[in-house]
Tab-separated table of C-alpha atoms and ligand atoms in Angstrom:
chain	number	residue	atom	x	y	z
A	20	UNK	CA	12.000	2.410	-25.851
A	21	UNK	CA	14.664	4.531	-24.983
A	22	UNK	CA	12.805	7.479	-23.195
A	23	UNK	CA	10.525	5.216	-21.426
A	24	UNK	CA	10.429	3.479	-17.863
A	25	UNK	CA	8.761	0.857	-16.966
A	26	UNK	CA	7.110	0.179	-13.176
A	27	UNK	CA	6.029	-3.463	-12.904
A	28	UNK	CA	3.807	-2.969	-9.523
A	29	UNK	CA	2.060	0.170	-8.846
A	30	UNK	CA	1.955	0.205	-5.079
A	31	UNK	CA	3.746	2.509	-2.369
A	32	UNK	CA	6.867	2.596	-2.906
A	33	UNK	CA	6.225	2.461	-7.007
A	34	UNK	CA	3.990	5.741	-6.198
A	35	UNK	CA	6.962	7.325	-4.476
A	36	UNK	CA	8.955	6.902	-7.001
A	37	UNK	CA	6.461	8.103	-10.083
A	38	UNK	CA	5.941	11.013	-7.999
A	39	UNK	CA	9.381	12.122	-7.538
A	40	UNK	CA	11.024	11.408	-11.100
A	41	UNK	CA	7.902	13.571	-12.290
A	42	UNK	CA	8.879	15.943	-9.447
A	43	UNK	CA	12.637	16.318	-10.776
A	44	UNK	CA	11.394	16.391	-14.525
A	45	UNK	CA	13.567	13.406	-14.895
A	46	UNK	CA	10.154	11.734	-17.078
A	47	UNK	CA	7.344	12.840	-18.103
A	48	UNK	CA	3.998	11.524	-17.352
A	49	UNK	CA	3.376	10.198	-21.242
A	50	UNK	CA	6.650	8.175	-20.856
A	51	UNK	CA	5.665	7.005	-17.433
A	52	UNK	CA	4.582	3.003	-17.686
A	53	UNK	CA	2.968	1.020	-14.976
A	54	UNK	CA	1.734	-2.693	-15.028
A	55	UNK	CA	-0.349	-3.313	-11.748
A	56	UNK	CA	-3.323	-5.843	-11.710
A	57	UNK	CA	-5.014	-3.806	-9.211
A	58	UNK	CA	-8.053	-1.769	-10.775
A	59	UNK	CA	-8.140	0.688	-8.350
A	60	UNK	CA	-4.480	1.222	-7.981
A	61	UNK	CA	-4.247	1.671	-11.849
A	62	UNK	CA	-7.249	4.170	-11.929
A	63	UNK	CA	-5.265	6.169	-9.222
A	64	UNK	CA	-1.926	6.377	-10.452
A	65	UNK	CA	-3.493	7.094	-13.812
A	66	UNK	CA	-5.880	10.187	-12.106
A	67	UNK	CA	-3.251	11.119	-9.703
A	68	UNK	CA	0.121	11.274	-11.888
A	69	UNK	CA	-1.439	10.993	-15.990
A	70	UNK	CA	0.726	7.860	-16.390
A	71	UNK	CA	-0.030	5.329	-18.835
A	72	UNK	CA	-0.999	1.565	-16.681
A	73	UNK	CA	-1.823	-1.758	-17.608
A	74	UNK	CA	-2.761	-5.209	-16.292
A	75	UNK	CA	-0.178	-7.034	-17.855
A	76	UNK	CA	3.630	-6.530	-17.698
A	77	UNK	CA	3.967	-7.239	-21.859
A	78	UNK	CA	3.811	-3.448	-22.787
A	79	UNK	CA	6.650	-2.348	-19.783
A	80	UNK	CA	9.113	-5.000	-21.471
A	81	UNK	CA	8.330	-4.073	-25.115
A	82	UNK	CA	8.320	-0.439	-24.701
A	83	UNK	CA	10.920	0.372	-22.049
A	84	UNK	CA	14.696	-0.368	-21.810
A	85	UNK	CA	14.534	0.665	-17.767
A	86	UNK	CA	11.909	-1.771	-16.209
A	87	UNK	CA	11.524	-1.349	-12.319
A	88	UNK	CA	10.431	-4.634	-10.413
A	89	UNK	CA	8.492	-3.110	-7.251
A	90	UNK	CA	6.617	-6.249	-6.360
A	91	UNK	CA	6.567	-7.913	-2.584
A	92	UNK	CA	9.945	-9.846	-2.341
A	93	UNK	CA	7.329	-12.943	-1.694
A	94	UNK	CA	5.482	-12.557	-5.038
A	95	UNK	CA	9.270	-11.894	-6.980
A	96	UNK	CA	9.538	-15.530	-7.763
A	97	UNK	CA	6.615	-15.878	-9.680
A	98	UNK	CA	6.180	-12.468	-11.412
A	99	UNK	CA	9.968	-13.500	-12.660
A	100	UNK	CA	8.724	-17.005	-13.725
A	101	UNK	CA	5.945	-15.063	-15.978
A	102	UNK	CA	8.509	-12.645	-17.697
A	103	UNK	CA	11.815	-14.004	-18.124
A	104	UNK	CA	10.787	-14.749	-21.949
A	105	UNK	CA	10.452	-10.916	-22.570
A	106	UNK	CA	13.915	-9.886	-20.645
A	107	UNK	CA	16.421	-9.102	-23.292
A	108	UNK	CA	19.584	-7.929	-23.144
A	109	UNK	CA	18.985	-4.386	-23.894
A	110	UNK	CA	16.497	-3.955	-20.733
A	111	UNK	CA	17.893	-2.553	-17.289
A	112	UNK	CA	16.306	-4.574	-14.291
A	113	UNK	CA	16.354	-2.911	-11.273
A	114	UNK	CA	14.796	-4.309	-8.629
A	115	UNK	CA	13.864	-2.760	-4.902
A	116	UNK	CA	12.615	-6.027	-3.421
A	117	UNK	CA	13.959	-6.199	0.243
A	118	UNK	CA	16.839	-9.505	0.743
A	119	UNK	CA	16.681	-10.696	-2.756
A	120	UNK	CA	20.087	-10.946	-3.854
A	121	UNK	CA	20.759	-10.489	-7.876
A	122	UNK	CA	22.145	-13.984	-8.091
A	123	UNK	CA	18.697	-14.577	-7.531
A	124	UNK	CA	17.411	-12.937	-10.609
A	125	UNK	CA	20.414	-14.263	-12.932
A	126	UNK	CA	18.992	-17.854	-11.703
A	127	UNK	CA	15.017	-16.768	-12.390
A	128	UNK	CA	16.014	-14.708	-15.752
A	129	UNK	CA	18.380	-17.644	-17.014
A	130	UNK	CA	20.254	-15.365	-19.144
A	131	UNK	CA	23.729	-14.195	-18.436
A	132	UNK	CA	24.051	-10.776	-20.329
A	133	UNK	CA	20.891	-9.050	-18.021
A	134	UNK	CA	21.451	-6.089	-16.856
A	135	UNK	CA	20.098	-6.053	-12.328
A	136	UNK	CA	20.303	-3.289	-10.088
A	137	UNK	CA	19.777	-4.179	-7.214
A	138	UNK	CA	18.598	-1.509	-4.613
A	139	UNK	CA	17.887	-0.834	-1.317
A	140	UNK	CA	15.507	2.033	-0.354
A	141	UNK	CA	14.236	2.712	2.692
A	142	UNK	CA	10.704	4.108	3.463
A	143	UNK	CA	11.233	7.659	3.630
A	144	UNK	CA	11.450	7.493	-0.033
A	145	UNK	CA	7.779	8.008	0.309
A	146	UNK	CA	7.843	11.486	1.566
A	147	UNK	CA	10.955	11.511	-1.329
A	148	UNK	CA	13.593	11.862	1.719
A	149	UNK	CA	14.736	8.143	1.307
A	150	UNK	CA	18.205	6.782	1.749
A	151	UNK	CA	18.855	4.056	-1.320
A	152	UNK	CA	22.092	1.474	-1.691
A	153	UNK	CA	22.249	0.789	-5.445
A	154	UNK	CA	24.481	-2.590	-6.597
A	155	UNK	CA	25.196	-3.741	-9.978
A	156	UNK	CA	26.041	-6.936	-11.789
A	157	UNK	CA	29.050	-6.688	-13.845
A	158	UNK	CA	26.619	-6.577	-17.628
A	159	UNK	CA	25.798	-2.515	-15.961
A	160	UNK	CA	27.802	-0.452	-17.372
A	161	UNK	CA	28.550	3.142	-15.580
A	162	UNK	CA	26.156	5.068	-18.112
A	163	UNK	CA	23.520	2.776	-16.875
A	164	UNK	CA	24.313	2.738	-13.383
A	165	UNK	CA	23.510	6.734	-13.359
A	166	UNK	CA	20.291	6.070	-14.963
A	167	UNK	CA	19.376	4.112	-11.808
A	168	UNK	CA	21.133	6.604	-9.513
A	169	UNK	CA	18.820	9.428	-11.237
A	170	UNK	CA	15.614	7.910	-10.448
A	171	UNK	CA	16.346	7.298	-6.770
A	172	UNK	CA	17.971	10.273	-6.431
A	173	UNK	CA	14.342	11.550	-6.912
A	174	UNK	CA	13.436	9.960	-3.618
A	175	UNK	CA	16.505	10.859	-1.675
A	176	UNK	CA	19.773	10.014	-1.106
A	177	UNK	CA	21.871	7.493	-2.821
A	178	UNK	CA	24.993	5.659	-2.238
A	179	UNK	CA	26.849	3.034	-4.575
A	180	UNK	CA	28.213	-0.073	-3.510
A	181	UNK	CA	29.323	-3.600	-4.111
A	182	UNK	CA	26.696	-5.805	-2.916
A	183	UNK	CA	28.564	-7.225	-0.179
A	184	UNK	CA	27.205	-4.337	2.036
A	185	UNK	CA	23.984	-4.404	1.319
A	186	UNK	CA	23.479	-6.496	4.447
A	187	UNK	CA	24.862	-3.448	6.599
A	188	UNK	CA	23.132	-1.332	4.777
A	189	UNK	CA	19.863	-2.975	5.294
A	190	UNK	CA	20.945	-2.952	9.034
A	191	UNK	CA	21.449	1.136	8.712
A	192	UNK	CA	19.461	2.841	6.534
A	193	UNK	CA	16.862	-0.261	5.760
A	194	UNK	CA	15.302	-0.739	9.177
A	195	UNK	CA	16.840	2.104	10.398
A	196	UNK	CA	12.996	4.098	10.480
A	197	UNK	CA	12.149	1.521	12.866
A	198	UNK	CA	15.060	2.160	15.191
A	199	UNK	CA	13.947	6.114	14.885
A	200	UNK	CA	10.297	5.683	15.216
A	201	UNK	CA	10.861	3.728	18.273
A	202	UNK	CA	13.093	6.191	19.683
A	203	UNK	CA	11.021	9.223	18.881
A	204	UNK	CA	7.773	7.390	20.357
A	205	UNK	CA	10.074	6.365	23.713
A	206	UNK	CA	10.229	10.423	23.817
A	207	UNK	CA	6.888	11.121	23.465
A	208	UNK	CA	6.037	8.785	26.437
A	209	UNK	CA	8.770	10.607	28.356
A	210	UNK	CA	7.531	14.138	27.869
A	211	UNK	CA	3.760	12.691	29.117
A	212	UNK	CA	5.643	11.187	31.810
A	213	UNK	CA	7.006	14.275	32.790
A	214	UNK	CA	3.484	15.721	32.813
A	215	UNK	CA	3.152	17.125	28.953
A	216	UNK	CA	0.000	16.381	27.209
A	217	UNK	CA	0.849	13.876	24.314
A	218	UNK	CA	-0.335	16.306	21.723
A	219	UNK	CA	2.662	18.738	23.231
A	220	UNK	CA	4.724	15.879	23.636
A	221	UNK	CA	4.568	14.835	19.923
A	222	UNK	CA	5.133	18.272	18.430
A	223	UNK	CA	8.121	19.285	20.547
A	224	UNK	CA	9.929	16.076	20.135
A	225	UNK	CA	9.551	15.351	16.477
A	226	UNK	CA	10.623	18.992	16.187
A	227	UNK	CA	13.434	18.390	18.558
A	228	UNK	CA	14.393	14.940	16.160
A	229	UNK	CA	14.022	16.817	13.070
A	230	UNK	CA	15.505	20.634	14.252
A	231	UNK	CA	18.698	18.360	15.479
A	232	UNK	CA	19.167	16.447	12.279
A	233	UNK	CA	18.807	19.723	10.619
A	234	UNK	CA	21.408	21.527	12.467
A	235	UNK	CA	23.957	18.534	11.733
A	236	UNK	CA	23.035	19.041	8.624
A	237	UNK	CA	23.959	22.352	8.386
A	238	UNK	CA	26.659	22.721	10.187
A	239	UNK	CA	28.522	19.881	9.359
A	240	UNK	CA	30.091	19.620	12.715
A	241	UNK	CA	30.348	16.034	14.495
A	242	UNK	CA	27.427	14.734	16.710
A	243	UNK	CA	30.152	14.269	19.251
A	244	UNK	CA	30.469	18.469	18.704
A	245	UNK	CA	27.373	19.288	18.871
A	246	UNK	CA	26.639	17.290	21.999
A	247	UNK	CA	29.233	19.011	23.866
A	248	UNK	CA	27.762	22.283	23.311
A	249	UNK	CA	24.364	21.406	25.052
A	250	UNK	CA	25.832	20.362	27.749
A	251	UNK	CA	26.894	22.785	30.080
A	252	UNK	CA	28.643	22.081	33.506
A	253	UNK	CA	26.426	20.512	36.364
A	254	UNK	CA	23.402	20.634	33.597
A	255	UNK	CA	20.526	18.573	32.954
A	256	UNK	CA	21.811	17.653	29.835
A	257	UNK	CA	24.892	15.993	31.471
A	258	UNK	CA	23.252	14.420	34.155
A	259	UNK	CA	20.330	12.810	31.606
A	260	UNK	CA	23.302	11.833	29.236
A	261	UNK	CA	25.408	10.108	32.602
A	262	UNK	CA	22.080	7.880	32.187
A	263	UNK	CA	22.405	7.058	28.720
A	264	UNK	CA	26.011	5.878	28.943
A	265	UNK	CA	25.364	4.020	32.310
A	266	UNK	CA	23.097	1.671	29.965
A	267	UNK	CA	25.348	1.426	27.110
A	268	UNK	CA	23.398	3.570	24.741
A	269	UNK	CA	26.012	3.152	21.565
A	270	UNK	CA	26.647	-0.718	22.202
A	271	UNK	CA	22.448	-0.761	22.008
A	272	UNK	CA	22.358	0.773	19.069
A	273	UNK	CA	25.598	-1.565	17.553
A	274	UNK	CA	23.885	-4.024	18.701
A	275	UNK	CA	20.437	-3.487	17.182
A	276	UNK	CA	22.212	-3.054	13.941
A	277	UNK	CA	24.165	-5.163	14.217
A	278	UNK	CA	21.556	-8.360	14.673
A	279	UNK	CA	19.960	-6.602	11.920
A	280	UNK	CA	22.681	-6.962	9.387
A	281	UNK	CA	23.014	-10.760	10.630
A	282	UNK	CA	19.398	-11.296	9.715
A	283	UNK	CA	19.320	-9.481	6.590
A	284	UNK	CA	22.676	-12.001	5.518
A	285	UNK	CA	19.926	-15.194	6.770
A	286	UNK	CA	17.028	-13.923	4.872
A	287	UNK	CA	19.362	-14.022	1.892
A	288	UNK	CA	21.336	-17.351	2.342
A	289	UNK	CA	17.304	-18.599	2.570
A	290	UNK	CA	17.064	-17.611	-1.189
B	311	LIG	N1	7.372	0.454	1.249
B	311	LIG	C1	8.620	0.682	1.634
B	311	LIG	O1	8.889	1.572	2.401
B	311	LIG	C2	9.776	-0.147	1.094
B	311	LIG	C3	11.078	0.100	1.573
B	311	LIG	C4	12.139	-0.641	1.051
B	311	LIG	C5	11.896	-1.600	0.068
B	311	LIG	N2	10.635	-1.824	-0.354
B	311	LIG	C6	10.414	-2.851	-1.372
B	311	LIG	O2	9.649	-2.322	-2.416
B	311	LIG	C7	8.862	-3.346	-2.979
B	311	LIG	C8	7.452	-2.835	-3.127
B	311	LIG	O3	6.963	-2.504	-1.842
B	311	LIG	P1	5.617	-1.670	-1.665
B	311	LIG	O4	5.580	-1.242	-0.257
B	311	LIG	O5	5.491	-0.668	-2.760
B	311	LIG	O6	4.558	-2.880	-1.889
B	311	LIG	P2	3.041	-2.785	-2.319
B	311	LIG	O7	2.463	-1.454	-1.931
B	311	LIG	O8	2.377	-4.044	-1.863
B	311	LIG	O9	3.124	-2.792	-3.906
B	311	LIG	C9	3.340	-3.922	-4.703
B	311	LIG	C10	2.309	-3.849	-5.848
B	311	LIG	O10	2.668	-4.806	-6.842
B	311	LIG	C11	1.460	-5.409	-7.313
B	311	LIG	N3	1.770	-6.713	-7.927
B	311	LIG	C12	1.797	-7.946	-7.367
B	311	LIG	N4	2.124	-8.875	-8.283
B	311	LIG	C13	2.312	-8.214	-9.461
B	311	LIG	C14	2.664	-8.621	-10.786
B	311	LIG	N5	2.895	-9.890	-11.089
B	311	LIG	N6	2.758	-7.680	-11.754
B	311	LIG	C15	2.540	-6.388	-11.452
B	311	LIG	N7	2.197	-5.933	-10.226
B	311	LIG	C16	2.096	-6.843	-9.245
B	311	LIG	C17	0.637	-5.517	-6.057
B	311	LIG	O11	-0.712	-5.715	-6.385
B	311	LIG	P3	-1.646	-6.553	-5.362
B	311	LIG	O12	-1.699	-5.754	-4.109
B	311	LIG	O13	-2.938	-6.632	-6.075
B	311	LIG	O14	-0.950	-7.874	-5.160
B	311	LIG	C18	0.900	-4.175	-5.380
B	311	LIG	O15	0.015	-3.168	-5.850
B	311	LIG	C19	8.956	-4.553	-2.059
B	311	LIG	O16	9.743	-5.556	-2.687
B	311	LIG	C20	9.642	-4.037	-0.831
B	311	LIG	O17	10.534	-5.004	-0.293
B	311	LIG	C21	9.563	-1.123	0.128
């Protein structure tokens, strides 16, 4: 049981996560457990990644002590309903269902000593260059806490908080793709604007996105910095960034968060 983890759903962001834990060398395939009542999802994760799958979550609860609930927040309730009998205390639960908060699964599970980690990924996890929030309930100790941080590590980064952020985080890092998809799509539509085929358009800006966040990266220096180097005196870069301010650009994107993070603390009061 020890050496073994346990997916219960086999779908996306289950996938990314198989993928990069075999990736790391973290598990191997053989060890590798996936319930999923989808035929074809089992056949491929067992072609694609030789892990072992099943139609029934009974064999991820007897034979593995790390059980990962990757299920639609929506179908939580009842896939909970159907297992609680085989949680014991020994299992980890970690959980990466969006706005379910672990008093939820203490109230499902009905037993006090279980182990939840709850975590927040985001969906670059799927290309393993995810950002994930992990909180614990007080039964985690800090060995088991780094078991979690190890797996999502595989897909990323990975901070550790108290769950009374995970709001902010799901503001940030949660639907924070959205926020950058949008933006990169907004500069797409500029550069055809400006006359670029869209096929141009695309590969210089996502370059530009990605070159940029690489060169923060790298340097280390503050955006603020590196801003102030592009723009030289009288430039264009100025004169497009007087623009930007004019409209508020950084209340927007407080903003955006912002009403993000107050949804994300609705969602969960709904539970
Ligand atoms: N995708 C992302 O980028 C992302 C980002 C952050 C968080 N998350 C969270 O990650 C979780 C999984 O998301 P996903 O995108 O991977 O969803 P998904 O692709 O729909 O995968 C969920 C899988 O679980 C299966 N399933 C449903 N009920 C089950 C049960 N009782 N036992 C075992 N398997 C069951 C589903 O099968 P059927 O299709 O046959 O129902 C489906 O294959 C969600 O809670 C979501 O909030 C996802």
């Amino acid at each position: 049981m020890e050496q073994q983890i346990g997916f219960i759903g086999g779908g996306q962001m289950a996938e990314a996560l198989i993928r990069g834990i075999i990736a790391s060398g973290l598990y191997q395939e053989k060890d590798i457990l996936v319930a999923e009542p989808n035929d074809q999802r089992r056949e491929h994760l067992e072609q694609t990644y030789s892990v072992k799958t099943y139609p029934s979550n009974v064999p991820i609860f007897e034979n593995c002590r790390v059980v990962i609930l990757a299920v639609k927040p929506q179908t939580m309730k009842a896939l909970l309903e159907d297992c609680r009998e085989r949680v014991q205390s020994q299992h980890i639960i970690i959980s990466i269902a969006a706005g379910l908060p672990i008093s939820f699964y203490t109230k499902m599970i009905g037993k006090s000593e279980t182990k939840i980690i709850r975590v927040m990924p985001n969906t670059p996890a799927l290309v393993l260059e995810g950002a994930s929030a992990l909180s614990r309930n007080t039964n985690v100790s800090d060995a088991e806490l780094s078991i979690a941080e190890e797996i999502f590590l595989a897909v990323g980064e990975v901070v550790l908080l108290d769950e009374v952020h995970l709001d902010a985080v799901t503001g940030l890092s949660g639907s924070g793709p959205a926020y950058v998809f949008s933006f990169v799509e907004a500069l797409i539509d500029a550069g055809v604007k400006s006359g670029l085929t869209r096929v141009i358009s695309e590969k210089l800006a996502l370059q530009t996105v990605s070159g940029s966040i690489k060169l923060l990266r790298e340097s280390g220096e503050h955006p603020a910095a590196l801003r102030g180097k592009v723009t030289s005196p009288g430039g264009t870069a100025i004169t497009a960034l007087h623009v930007l301010e004019k409209v508020g650009f950084h209340g927007i994107i407080m903003d955006i968060v912002e009403s993000a993070v107050i949804r994300s603390k609705q969602l969960g009061e709904m539970e």
